[in-house]
JSON list of C-alpha atoms and ligand atoms in Angstrom, two decimals:
[
{"chain": "I", "resi": 1, "resn": "MET", "atom": "CA", "xyz": [325.05, 260.70, 252.41]},
{"chain": "I", "resi": 2, "resn": "GLY", "atom": "CA", "xyz": [322.53, 260.80, 255.26]},
{"chain": "I", "resi": 3, "resn": "LYS", "atom": "CA", "xyz": [319.40, 258.73, 254.75]},
{"chain": "I", "resi": 4, "resn": "LEU", "atom": "CA", "xyz": [315.93, 260.22, 254.33]},
{"chain": "I", "resi": 5, "resn": "PHE", "atom": "CA", "xyz": [312.99, 258.49, 256.03]},
{"chain": "I", "resi": 6, "resn": "VAL", "atom": "CA", "xyz": [309.48, 259.60, 255.04]},
{"chain": "I", "resi": 7, "resn": "MET", "atom": "CA", "xyz": [307.07, 258.40, 257.73]},
{"chain": "I", "resi": 8, "resn": "ASP", "atom": "CA", "xyz": [303.85, 258.23, 255.78]},
{"chain": "I", "resi": 9, "resn": "HIS", "atom": "CA", "xyz": [301.89, 256.17, 258.31]},
{"chain": "I", "resi": 10, "resn": "PRO", "atom": "CA", "xyz": [298.11, 256.70, 257.85]},
{"chain": "I", "resi": 11, "resn": "LEU", "atom": "CA", "xyz": [297.73, 258.29, 261.30]},
{"chain": "I", "resi": 12, "resn": "ILE", "atom": "CA", "xyz": [300.55, 260.73, 260.57]},
{"chain": "I", "resi": 13, "resn": "GLN", "atom": "CA", "xyz": [299.13, 261.62, 257.14]},
{"chain": "I", "resi": 14, "resn": "HIS", "atom": "CA", "xyz": [295.66, 262.19, 258.60]},
{"chain": "I", "resi": 15, "resn": "LYS", "atom": "CA", "xyz": [296.89, 264.44, 261.41]},
{"chain": "I", "resi": 16, "resn": "LEU", "atom": "CA", "xyz": [299.21, 266.34, 259.07]},
{"chain": "I", "resi": 17, "resn": "SER", "atom": "CA", "xyz": [296.31, 267.06, 256.70]},
{"chain": "I", "resi": 18, "resn": "LEU", "atom": "CA", "xyz": [294.41, 268.59, 259.61]},
{"chain": "I", "resi": 19, "resn": "MET", "atom": "CA", "xyz": [297.45, 270.73, 260.44]},
{"chain": "I", "resi": 20, "resn": "ARG", "atom": "CA", "xyz": [297.77, 271.97, 256.86]},
{"chain": "I", "resi": 21, "resn": "ASP", "atom": "CA", "xyz": [294.16, 273.23, 256.87]},
{"chain": "I", "resi": 22, "resn": "LYS", "atom": "CA", "xyz": [294.23, 277.02, 257.28]},
{"chain": "I", "resi": 23, "resn": "ASN", "atom": "CA", "xyz": [291.06, 276.82, 259.40]},
{"chain": "I", "resi": 24, "resn": "THR", "atom": "CA", "xyz": [292.78, 274.77, 262.10]},
{"chain": "I", "resi": 25, "resn": "GLY", "atom": "CA", "xyz": [293.38, 277.02, 265.11]},
{"chain": "I", "resi": 26, "resn": "SER", "atom": "CA", "xyz": [296.40, 277.19, 267.43]},
{"chain": "I", "resi": 27, "resn": "LYS", "atom": "CA", "xyz": [295.03, 274.87, 270.13]},
{"chain": "I", "resi": 28, "resn": "GLU", "atom": "CA", "xyz": [294.32, 272.03, 267.71]},
{"chain": "I", "resi": 29, "resn": "PHE", "atom": "CA", "xyz": [297.50, 272.75, 265.74]},
{"chain": "I", "resi": 30, "resn": "ARG", "atom": "CA", "xyz": [299.59, 272.39, 268.92]},
{"chain": "I", "resi": 31, "resn": "GLU", "atom": "CA", "xyz": [297.87, 269.15, 269.92]},
{"chain": "I", "resi": 32, "resn": "LEU", "atom": "CA", "xyz": [298.31, 267.63, 266.47]},
{"chain": "I", "resi": 33, "resn": "LEU", "atom": "CA", "xyz": [301.98, 268.59, 266.24]},
{"chain": "I", "resi": 34, "resn": "ASN", "atom": "CA", "xyz": [302.74, 266.92, 269.57]},
{"chain": "I", "resi": 35, "resn": "GLU", "atom": "CA", "xyz": [300.76, 263.82, 268.59]},
{"chain": "I", "resi": 36, "resn": "ILE", "atom": "CA", "xyz": [302.64, 263.51, 265.28]},
{"chain": "I", "resi": 37, "resn": "ALA", "atom": "CA", "xyz": [305.99, 264.15, 267.01]},
{"chain": "I", "resi": 38, "resn": "MET", "atom": "CA", "xyz": [305.27, 261.28, 269.40]},
{"chain": "I", "resi": 39, "resn": "LEU", "atom": "CA", "xyz": [304.49, 258.94, 266.51]},
{"chain": "I", "resi": 40, "resn": "MET", "atom": "CA", "xyz": [307.58, 260.12, 264.64]},
{"chain": "I", "resi": 41, "resn": "ALA", "atom": "CA", "xyz": [309.79, 259.55, 267.70]},
{"chain": "I", "resi": 42, "resn": "TYR", "atom": "CA", "xyz": [308.67, 255.94, 267.71]},
{"chain": "I", "resi": 43, "resn": "GLU", "atom": "CA", "xyz": [310.00, 255.47, 264.16]},
{"chain": "I", "resi": 44, "resn": "THR", "atom": "CA", "xyz": [313.04, 257.74, 264.57]},
{"chain": "I", "resi": 45, "resn": "THR", "atom": "CA", "xyz": [314.34, 255.51, 267.38]},
{"chain": "I", "resi": 46, "resn": "ARG", "atom": "CA", "xyz": [313.69, 252.21, 265.58]},
{"chain": "I", "resi": 47, "resn": "ASP", "atom": "CA", "xyz": [317.43, 251.46, 265.17]},
{"chain": "I", "resi": 48, "resn": "PHE", "atom": "CA", "xyz": [318.33, 252.14, 268.83]},
{"chain": "I", "resi": 49, "resn": "PRO", "atom": "CA", "xyz": [320.34, 249.16, 270.10]},
{"chain": "I", "resi": 50, "resn": "VAL", "atom": "CA", "xyz": [318.97, 246.79, 272.74]},
{"chain": "I", "resi": 51, "resn": "GLU", "atom": "CA", "xyz": [320.71, 244.29, 275.00]},
{"chain": "I", "resi": 52, "resn": "ASP", "atom": "CA", "xyz": [319.70, 241.16, 276.88]},
{"chain": "I", "resi": 53, "resn": "VAL", "atom": "CA", "xyz": [318.75, 241.63, 280.52]},
{"chain": "I", "resi": 54, "resn": "GLU", "atom": "CA", "xyz": [317.48, 239.15, 283.06]},
{"chain": "I", "resi": 55, "resn": "VAL", "atom": "CA", "xyz": [314.10, 239.90, 284.60]},
{"chain": "I", "resi": 56, "resn": "GLU", "atom": "CA", "xyz": [312.05, 237.91, 287.08]},
{"chain": "I", "resi": 57, "resn": "THR", "atom": "CA", "xyz": [308.39, 237.89, 286.12]},
{"chain": "I", "resi": 58, "resn": "PRO", "atom": "CA", "xyz": [305.77, 236.70, 288.65]},
{"chain": "I", "resi": 59, "resn": "ILE", "atom": "CA", "xyz": [306.11, 233.30, 286.96]},
{"chain": "I", "resi": 60, "resn": "GLN", "atom": "CA", "xyz": [309.86, 232.82, 286.39]},
{"chain": "I", "resi": 61, "resn": "LYS", "atom": "CA", "xyz": [313.16, 234.39, 285.39]},
{"chain": "I", "resi": 62, "resn": "CYS", "atom": "CA", "xyz": [313.60, 235.26, 281.72]},
{"chain": "I", "resi": 63, "resn": "THR", "atom": "CA", "xyz": [316.05, 236.93, 279.39]},
{"chain": "I", "resi": 64, "resn": "THR", "atom": "CA", "xyz": [314.52, 239.94, 277.68]},
{"chain": "I", "resi": 65, "resn": "LYS", "atom": "CA", "xyz": [315.57, 243.20, 275.98]},
{"chain": "I", "resi": 66, "resn": "MET", "atom": "CA", "xyz": [316.19, 246.75, 277.16]},
{"chain": "I", "resi": 67, "resn": "LEU", "atom": "CA", "xyz": [317.70, 249.83, 275.52]},
{"chain": "I", "resi": 68, "resn": "ALA", "atom": "CA", "xyz": [321.48, 249.55, 275.51]},
{"chain": "I", "resi": 69, "resn": "GLY", "atom": "CA", "xyz": [322.84, 252.50, 273.66]},
{"chain": "I", "resi": 70, "resn": "LYS", "atom": "CA", "xyz": [323.67, 256.08, 274.43]},
{"chain": "I", "resi": 71, "resn": "LYS", "atom": "CA", "xyz": [321.42, 258.34, 276.42]},
{"chain": "I", "resi": 72, "resn": "VAL", "atom": "CA", "xyz": [319.32, 260.76, 274.40]},
{"chain": "I", "resi": 73, "resn": "ALA", "atom": "CA", "xyz": [319.31, 264.54, 274.04]},
{"chain": "I", "resi": 74, "resn": "VAL", "atom": "CA", "xyz": [316.40, 266.24, 272.30]},
{"chain": "I", "resi": 75, "resn": "VAL", "atom": "CA", "xyz": [317.14, 269.68, 270.84]},
{"chain": "I", "resi": 76, "resn": "PRO", "atom": "CA", "xyz": [314.21, 271.79, 269.60]},
{"chain": "I", "resi": 77, "resn": "ILE", "atom": "CA", "xyz": [315.02, 274.75, 267.37]},
{"chain": "I", "resi": 78, "resn": "LEU", "atom": "CA", "xyz": [313.14, 277.77, 268.77]},
{"chain": "I", "resi": 79, "resn": "ARG", "atom": "CA", "xyz": [310.45, 278.67, 268.39]},
{"chain": "I", "resi": 80, "resn": "ALA", "atom": "CA", "xyz": [308.55, 276.13, 266.34]},
{"chain": "I", "resi": 81, "resn": "GLY", "atom": "CA", "xyz": [310.60, 273.09, 267.41]},
{"chain": "I", "resi": 82, "resn": "LEU", "atom": "CA", "xyz": [309.14, 273.54, 270.90]},
{"chain": "I", "resi": 83, "resn": "GLY", "atom": "CA", "xyz": [305.84, 272.36, 269.46]},
{"chain": "I", "resi": 84, "resn": "MET", "atom": "CA", "xyz": [307.31, 268.86, 268.98]},
{"chain": "I", "resi": 85, "resn": "LEU", "atom": "CA", "xyz": [309.09, 268.58, 272.32]},
{"chain": "I", "resi": 86, "resn": "ASP", "atom": "CA", "xyz": [306.34, 267.32, 274.65]},
{"chain": "I", "resi": 87, "resn": "GLY", "atom": "CA", "xyz": [305.29, 264.65, 272.18]},
{"chain": "I", "resi": 88, "resn": "VAL", "atom": "CA", "xyz": [308.85, 263.32, 271.91]},
{"chain": "I", "resi": 89, "resn": "LEU", "atom": "CA", "xyz": [309.35, 263.42, 275.69]},
{"chain": "I", "resi": 90, "resn": "GLU", "atom": "CA", "xyz": [306.16, 261.37, 276.13]},
{"chain": "I", "resi": 91, "resn": "ILE", "atom": "CA", "xyz": [308.03, 258.33, 274.87]},
{"chain": "I", "resi": 92, "resn": "LEU", "atom": "CA", "xyz": [311.60, 259.39, 275.73]},
{"chain": "I", "resi": 93, "resn": "PRO", "atom": "CA", "xyz": [310.98, 260.72, 279.25]},
{"chain": "I", "resi": 94, "resn": "ALA", "atom": "CA", "xyz": [314.60, 260.37, 280.40]},
{"chain": "I", "resi": 95, "resn": "ALA", "atom": "CA", "xyz": [316.03, 262.48, 277.57]},
{"chain": "I", "resi": 96, "resn": "LYS", "atom": "CA", "xyz": [317.83, 265.71, 278.41]},
{"chain": "I", "resi": 97, "resn": "VAL", "atom": "CA", "xyz": [316.73, 268.80, 276.49]},
{"chain": "I", "resi": 98, "resn": "GLY", "atom": "CA", "xyz": [318.90, 271.42, 274.77]},
{"chain": "I", "resi": 99, "resn": "HIS", "atom": "CA", "xyz": [317.61, 274.57, 273.08]},
{"chain": "I", "resi": 100, "resn": "ILE", "atom": "CA", "xyz": [318.85, 276.43, 270.02]},
{"chain": "I", "resi": 101, "resn": "GLY", "atom": "CA", "xyz": [317.33, 279.82, 269.26]},
{"chain": "I", "resi": 102, "resn": "LEU", "atom": "CA", "xyz": [317.36, 280.72, 265.58]},
{"chain": "I", "resi": 103, "resn": "TYR", "atom": "CA", "xyz": [315.21, 282.84, 263.37]},
{"chain": "I", "resi": 104, "resn": "ARG", "atom": "CA", "xyz": [315.32, 283.17, 259.63]},
{"chain": "I", "resi": 105, "resn": "ASP", "atom": "CA", "xyz": [316.04, 286.69, 258.40]},
{"chain": "I", "resi": 106, "resn": "PRO", "atom": "CA", "xyz": [313.02, 287.35, 256.15]},
{"chain": "I", "resi": 107, "resn": "ARG", "atom": "CA", "xyz": [315.16, 289.30, 253.65]},
{"chain": "I", "resi": 108, "resn": "THR", "atom": "CA", "xyz": [318.27, 287.11, 253.29]},
{"chain": "I", "resi": 109, "resn": "LEU", "atom": "CA", "xyz": [316.58, 283.83, 254.49]},
{"chain": "I", "resi": 110, "resn": "GLU", "atom": "CA", "xyz": [319.82, 283.25, 256.48]},
{"chain": "I", "resi": 111, "resn": "PRO", "atom": "CA", "xyz": [319.49, 281.87, 260.04]},
{"chain": "I", "resi": 112, "resn": "VAL", "atom": "CA", "xyz": [320.35, 284.24, 262.92]},
{"chain": "I", "resi": 113, "resn": "GLU", "atom": "CA", "xyz": [321.35, 282.62, 266.25]},
{"chain": "I", "resi": 114, "resn": "TYR", "atom": "CA", "xyz": [320.12, 284.13, 269.53]},
{"chain": "I", "resi": 115, "resn": "TYR", "atom": "CA", "xyz": [320.37, 281.26, 272.04]},
{"chain": "I", "resi": 116, "resn": "CYS", "atom": "CA", "xyz": [322.16, 277.96, 272.52]},
{"chain": "I", "resi": 117, "resn": "LYS", "atom": "CA", "xyz": [322.12, 275.84, 275.67]},
{"chain": "I", "resi": 118, "resn": "LEU", "atom": "CA", "xyz": [322.92, 272.15, 275.44]},
{"chain": "I", "resi": 119, "resn": "PRO", "atom": "CA", "xyz": [323.40, 269.35, 278.00]},
{"chain": "I", "resi": 120, "resn": "THR", "atom": "CA", "xyz": [327.04, 269.37, 279.21]},
{"chain": "I", "resi": 121, "resn": "ASP", "atom": "CA", "xyz": [327.54, 265.71, 278.20]},
{"chain": "I", "resi": 122, "resn": "ILE", "atom": "CA", "xyz": [326.18, 266.31, 274.70]},
{"chain": "I", "resi": 123, "resn": "GLU", "atom": "CA", "xyz": [329.12, 264.46, 273.10]},
{"chain": "I", "resi": 124, "resn": "GLU", "atom": "CA", "xyz": [328.00, 261.21, 274.75]},
{"chain": "I", "resi": 125, "resn": "ARG", "atom": "CA", "xyz": [324.36, 261.44, 273.72]},
{"chain": "I", "resi": 126, "resn": "GLU", "atom": "CA", "xyz": [322.25, 260.33, 270.78]},
{"chain": "I", "resi": 127, "resn": "ILE", "atom": "CA", "xyz": [320.84, 263.67, 269.62]},
{"chain": "I", "resi": 128, "resn": "ILE", "atom": "CA", "xyz": [317.46, 264.31, 267.98]},
{"chain": "I", "resi": 129, "resn": "VAL", "atom": "CA", "xyz": [317.03, 267.83, 266.57]},
{"chain": "I", "resi": 130, "resn": "LEU", "atom": "CA", "xyz": [313.42, 269.02, 266.22]},
{"chain": "I", "resi": 131, "resn": "ASP", "atom": "CA", "xyz": [311.99, 271.58, 263.81]},
{"chain": "I", "resi": 132, "resn": "PRO", "atom": "CA", "xyz": [308.65, 271.21, 262.02]},
{"chain": "I", "resi": 133, "resn": "MET", "atom": "CA", "xyz": [309.82, 273.00, 258.88]},
{"chain": "I", "resi": 134, "resn": "LEU", "atom": "CA", "xyz": [312.84, 272.18, 256.69]},
{"chain": "I", "resi": 135, "resn": "ALA", "atom": "CA", "xyz": [312.57, 274.86, 254.01]},
{"chain": "I", "resi": 136, "resn": "THR", "atom": "CA", "xyz": [315.88, 276.18, 252.62]},
{"chain": "I", "resi": 137, "resn": "GLY", "atom": "CA", "xyz": [317.60, 274.03, 255.25]},
{"chain": "I", "resi": 138, "resn": "GLY", "atom": "CA", "xyz": [319.56, 277.00, 256.56]},
{"chain": "I", "resi": 139, "resn": "SER", "atom": "CA", "xyz": [318.15, 276.77, 260.11]},
{"chain": "I", "resi": 140, "resn": "SER", "atom": "CA", "xyz": [318.46, 273.02, 260.48]},
{"chain": "I", "resi": 141, "resn": "SER", "atom": "CA", "xyz": [321.94, 272.96, 258.97]},
{"chain": "I", "resi": 142, "resn": "ALA", "atom": "CA", "xyz": [323.12, 275.79, 261.27]},
{"chain": "I", "resi": 143, "resn": "ALA", "atom": "CA", "xyz": [321.61, 274.10, 264.35]},
{"chain": "I", "resi": 144, "resn": "ILE", "atom": "CA", "xyz": [323.39, 270.85, 263.52]},
{"chain": "I", "resi": 145, "resn": "GLN", "atom": "CA", "xyz": [326.64, 272.78, 263.11]},
{"chain": "I", "resi": 146, "resn": "PHE", "atom": "CA", "xyz": [326.22, 274.48, 266.54]},
{"chain": "I", "resi": 147, "resn": "ILE", "atom": "CA", "xyz": [325.73, 271.07, 268.12]},
{"chain": "I", "resi": 148, "resn": "LYS", "atom": "CA", "xyz": [328.81, 269.69, 266.36]},
{"chain": "I", "resi": 149, "resn": "ASN", "atom": "CA", "xyz": [330.85, 272.73, 267.43]},
{"chain": "I", "resi": 150, "resn": "ARG", "atom": "CA", "xyz": [329.95, 271.88, 271.04]},
{"chain": "I", "resi": 151, "resn": "GLY", "atom": "CA", "xyz": [331.00, 268.24, 270.67]},
{"chain": "I", "resi": 152, "resn": "GLY", "atom": "CA", "xyz": [327.78, 266.55, 269.52]},
{"chain": "I", "resi": 153, "resn": "LYS", "atom": "CA", "xyz": [328.50, 263.58, 267.24]},
{"chain": "I", "resi": 154, "resn": "HIS", "atom": "CA", "xyz": [325.47, 261.32, 266.85]},
{"chain": "I", "resi": 155, "resn": "ILE", "atom": "CA", "xyz": [322.79, 263.56, 265.38]},
{"chain": "I", "resi": 156, "resn": "ARG", "atom": "CA", "xyz": [319.49, 262.83, 263.64]},
{"chain": "I", "resi": 157, "resn": "MET", "atom": "CA", "xyz": [317.04, 265.44, 262.38]},
{"chain": "I", "resi": 158, "resn": "MET", "atom": "CA", "xyz": [313.26, 265.25, 262.78]},
{"chain": "I", "resi": 159, "resn": "ASN", "atom": "CA", "xyz": [311.10, 267.57, 260.64]},
{"chain": "I", "resi": 160, "resn": "LEU", "atom": "CA", "xyz": [307.39, 267.51, 260.01]},
{"chain": "I", "resi": 161, "resn": "ILE", "atom": "CA", "xyz": [307.49, 268.84, 256.43]},
{"chain": "I", "resi": 162, "resn": "ALA", "atom": "CA", "xyz": [310.56, 269.13, 254.24]},
{"chain": "I", "resi": 163, "resn": "ALA", "atom": "CA", "xyz": [311.19, 270.78, 250.88]},
{"chain": "I", "resi": 164, "resn": "PRO", "atom": "CA", "xyz": [313.58, 269.04, 248.48]},
{"chain": "I", "resi": 165, "resn": "GLU", "atom": "CA", "xyz": [315.86, 272.09, 248.73]},
{"chain": "I", "resi": 166, "resn": "GLY", "atom": "CA", "xyz": [316.20, 271.73, 252.50]},
{"chain": "I", "resi": 167, "resn": "ILE", "atom": "CA", "xyz": [316.79, 267.99, 252.37]},
{"chain": "I", "resi": 168, "resn": "ALA", "atom": "CA", "xyz": [319.55, 268.51, 249.78]},
{"chain": "I", "resi": 169, "resn": "ARG", "atom": "CA", "xyz": [321.14, 271.26, 251.90]},
{"chain": "I", "resi": 170, "resn": "VAL", "atom": "CA", "xyz": [321.31, 269.19, 255.10]},
{"chain": "I", "resi": 171, "resn": "GLN", "atom": "CA", "xyz": [322.49, 266.10, 253.22]},
{"chain": "I", "resi": 172, "resn": "GLU", "atom": "CA", "xyz": [325.25, 268.13, 251.59]},
{"chain": "I", "resi": 173, "resn": "ASP", "atom": "CA", "xyz": [326.35, 270.02, 254.73]},
{"chain": "I", "resi": 174, "resn": "HIS", "atom": "CA", "xyz": [325.97, 267.05, 257.10]},
{"chain": "I", "resi": 175, "resn": "PRO", "atom": "CA", "xyz": [326.28, 263.72, 255.28]},
{"chain": "I", "resi": 176, "resn": "ASP", "atom": "CA", "xyz": [326.46, 261.94, 258.66]},
{"chain": "I", "resi": 177, "resn": "VAL", "atom": "CA", "xyz": [322.95, 263.06, 259.70]},
{"chain": "I", "resi": 178, "resn": "ASP", "atom": "CA", "xyz": [319.81, 261.03, 258.87]},
{"chain": "I", "resi": 179, "resn": "ILE", "atom": "CA", "xyz": [316.60, 263.00, 258.28]},
{"chain": "I", "resi": 180, "resn": "TYR", "atom": "CA", "xyz": [313.15, 261.81, 259.44]},
{"chain": "I", "resi": 181, "resn": "VAL", "atom": "CA", "xyz": [310.15, 263.61, 257.97]},
{"chain": "I", "resi": 182, "resn": "ALA", "atom": "CA", "xyz": [306.38, 263.13, 257.87]},
{"chain": "I", "resi": 183, "resn": "ALA", "atom": "CA", "xyz": [306.09, 264.55, 254.34]},
{"chain": "I", "resi": 184, "resn": "GLN", "atom": "CA", "xyz": [308.28, 265.73, 251.51]},
{"chain": "I", "resi": 185, "resn": "ASP", "atom": "CA", "xyz": [306.50, 268.63, 249.79]},
{"chain": "I", "resi": 186, "resn": "GLU", "atom": "CA", "xyz": [306.91, 270.01, 246.29]},
{"chain": "I", "resi": 187, "resn": "LYS", "atom": "CA", "xyz": [309.19, 273.07, 246.48]},
{"chain": "I", "resi": 188, "resn": "LEU", "atom": "CA", "xyz": [309.72, 276.54, 247.97]},
{"chain": "I", "resi": 189, "resn": "ASN", "atom": "CA", "xyz": [307.96, 279.70, 246.84]},
{"chain": "I", "resi": 190, "resn": "GLU", "atom": "CA", "xyz": [309.80, 282.99, 246.17]},
{"chain": "I", "resi": 191, "resn": "HIS", "atom": "CA", "xyz": [309.61, 283.89, 249.89]},
{"chain": "I", "resi": 192, "resn": "GLY", "atom": "CA", "xyz": [311.17, 280.61, 250.98]},
{"chain": "I", "resi": 193, "resn": "TYR", "atom": "CA", "xyz": [307.86, 279.11, 252.17]},
{"chain": "I", "resi": 194, "resn": "ILE", "atom": "CA", "xyz": [307.15, 275.45, 251.57]},
{"chain": "I", "resi": 195, "resn": "ILE", "atom": "CA", "xyz": [304.51, 274.66, 248.92]},
{"chain": "I", "resi": 196, "resn": "PRO", "atom": "CA", "xyz": [301.91, 273.49, 249.84]},
{"chain": "I", "resi": 197, "resn": "GLY", "atom": "CA", "xyz": [303.30, 273.35, 253.42]},
{"chain": "I", "resi": 198, "resn": "LEU", "atom": "CA", "xyz": [301.23, 274.70, 256.29]},
{"chain": "I", "resi": 199, "resn": "GLY", "atom": "CA", "xyz": [302.26, 278.35, 256.40]},
{"chain": "I", "resi": 200, "resn": "ASP", "atom": "CA", "xyz": [304.40, 279.79, 259.20]},
{"chain": "I", "resi": 201, "resn": "ALA", "atom": "CA", "xyz": [304.69, 277.05, 261.82]},
{"chain": "I", "resi": 202, "resn": "GLY", "atom": "CA", "xyz": [305.79, 279.34, 264.68]},
{"chain": "I", "resi": 203, "resn": "ASP", "atom": "CA", "xyz": [302.96, 281.81, 264.08]},
{"chain": "I", "resi": 204, "resn": "ARG", "atom": "CA", "xyz": [300.34, 279.05, 263.83]},
{"chain": "I", "resi": 205, "resn": "LEU", "atom": "CA", "xyz": [301.60, 277.36, 267.00]},
{"chain": "I", "resi": 206, "resn": "PHE", "atom": "CA", "xyz": [301.76, 280.46, 269.12]},
{"chain": "I", "resi": 207, "resn": "GLY", "atom": "CA", "xyz": [299.00, 282.55, 267.51]},
{"chain": "I", "resi": 208, "resn": "THR", "atom": "CA", "xyz": [301.32, 285.41, 266.61]},
{"chain": "I", "resi": 209, "resn": "LYS", "atom": "CA", "xyz": [299.71, 286.11, 263.25]},
{"chain": "O", "resi": 301, "resn": "PRP", "atom": "C1", "xyz": [310.93, 278.61, 260.72]},
{"chain": "O", "resi": 301, "resn": "PRP", "atom": "C2", "xyz": [310.98, 277.14, 261.02]},
{"chain": "O", "resi": 301, "resn": "PRP", "atom": "C3", "xyz": [312.41, 276.78, 260.80]},
{"chain": "O", "resi": 301, "resn": "PRP", "atom": "C4", "xyz": [312.80, 277.70, 259.67]},
{"chain": "O", "resi": 301, "resn": "PRP", "atom": "C5", "xyz": [312.83, 276.90, 258.41]},
{"chain": "O", "resi": 301, "resn": "PRP", "atom": "O1", "xyz": [311.41, 279.33, 261.79]},
{"chain": "O", "resi": 301, "resn": "PRP", "atom": "O2", "xyz": [310.53, 276.82, 262.31]},
{"chain": "O", "resi": 301, "resn": "PRP", "atom": "O3", "xyz": [313.25, 276.99, 261.93]},
{"chain": "O", "resi": 301, "resn": "PRP", "atom": "O4", "xyz": [311.79, 278.72, 259.58]},
{"chain": "O", "resi": 301, "resn": "PRP", "atom": "O5", "xyz": [313.32, 277.66, 257.36]},
{"chain": "O", "resi": 301, "resn": "PRP", "atom": "P1", "xyz": [314.74, 277.36, 256.67]},
{"chain": "O", "resi": 301, "resn": "PRP", "atom": "O6", "xyz": [314.82, 275.88, 256.47]},
{"chain": "O", "resi": 301, "resn": "PRP", "atom": "O7", "xyz": [314.64, 278.13, 255.38]},
{"chain": "O", "resi": 301, "resn": "PRP", "atom": "O8", "xyz": [315.82, 277.88, 257.56]},
{"chain": "O", "resi": 301, "resn": "PRP", "atom": "P2", "xyz": [311.35, 280.95, 261.81]},
{"chain": "O", "resi": 301, "resn": "PRP", "atom": "O9", "xyz": [312.61, 281.50, 261.23]},
{"chain": "O", "resi": 301, "resn": "PRP", "atom": "O10", "xyz": [310.07, 281.41, 261.21]},
{"chain": "O", "resi": 301, "resn": "PRP", "atom": "O11", "xyz": [311.42, 281.27, 263.35]},
{"chain": "O", "resi": 301, "resn": "PRP", "atom": "P3", "xyz": [310.34, 280.97, 264.49]},
{"chain": "O", "resi": 301, "resn": "PRP", "atom": "O12", "xyz": [310.30, 279.47, 264.69]},
{"chain": "O", "resi": 301, "resn": "PRP", "atom": "O13", "xyz": [310.92, 281.68, 265.66]},
{"chain": "O", "resi": 301, "resn": "PRP", "atom": "O14", "xyz": [309.02, 281.51, 264.05]},
{"chain": "O", "resi": 302, "resn": "URA", "atom": "N1", "xyz": [309.21, 278.44, 257.94]},
{"chain": "O", "resi": 302, "resn": "URA", "atom": "C1", "xyz": [307.90, 278.13, 258.15]},
{"chain": "O", "resi": 302, "resn": "URA", "atom": "O1", "xyz": [307.40, 278.24, 259.28]},
{"chain": "O", "resi": 302, "resn": "URA", "atom": "N2", "xyz": [307.17, 277.72, 257.11]},
{"chain": "O", "resi": 302, "resn": "URA", "atom": "C2", "xyz": [307.69, 277.58, 255.87]},
{"chain": "O", "resi": 302, "resn": "URA", "atom": "O2", "xyz": [306.96, 277.17, 254.96]},
{"chain": "O", "resi": 302, "resn": "URA", "atom": "C3", "xyz": [309.05, 277.90, 255.68]},
{"chain": "O", "resi": 302, "resn": "URA", "atom": "C4", "xyz": [309.78, 278.32, 256.73]}
]
């Protein structure tokens, strides 16, 4: 089964509490989401392999470490995943970016795909999928499946807030995928919204409600 990492660093908890507040407007919400995504990317990449390299400092030559593993692809799930992208690219500036367009049908709660464009060498890359909300898990699970169908193999999922239902769904559908979250919330309500959550992430990011 894929591992679950809950990144409850004090800075992340503080910023997430501000995001949950219904009085926080879109501008601040966007800034906070990118800041948290940057902090999460730091932890999500903690197991990336490094190798010895030789570097000449102004004083002398030395053996030191640099990243050794696969190149990275970051794949936000539209729309709300876009809100995490800039923060992640701040510390992974060489990553290529794919996009998956999905929306959740409000009646069936099933994900509907409308766009998918991934780097052509996706099968060679370490892939980080971004979506702030892991609710039923339908969207994240479907996005991971699209990536696998196009050859992606090394996938990790980064969500801001996850419900136990969504974590269980992704772990069951994709036991090879580790999940990195800032908070695990209590449950879903009858409309599939996370309790307590932060409401509709896409609407709060883009001011559409
Ligand atoms: C939200 C969110 C996730 C999905 C989570 O997107 O950003 O993609 O719901 O729900 P699930 O785990 O039950 O699938 P939404 O469908 O509202 O689309 P949007 O980002 O375009 O607003
Ligand atoms: N999508 C959201 O944006 N928020 C939720 O709580 C659930 C799904």
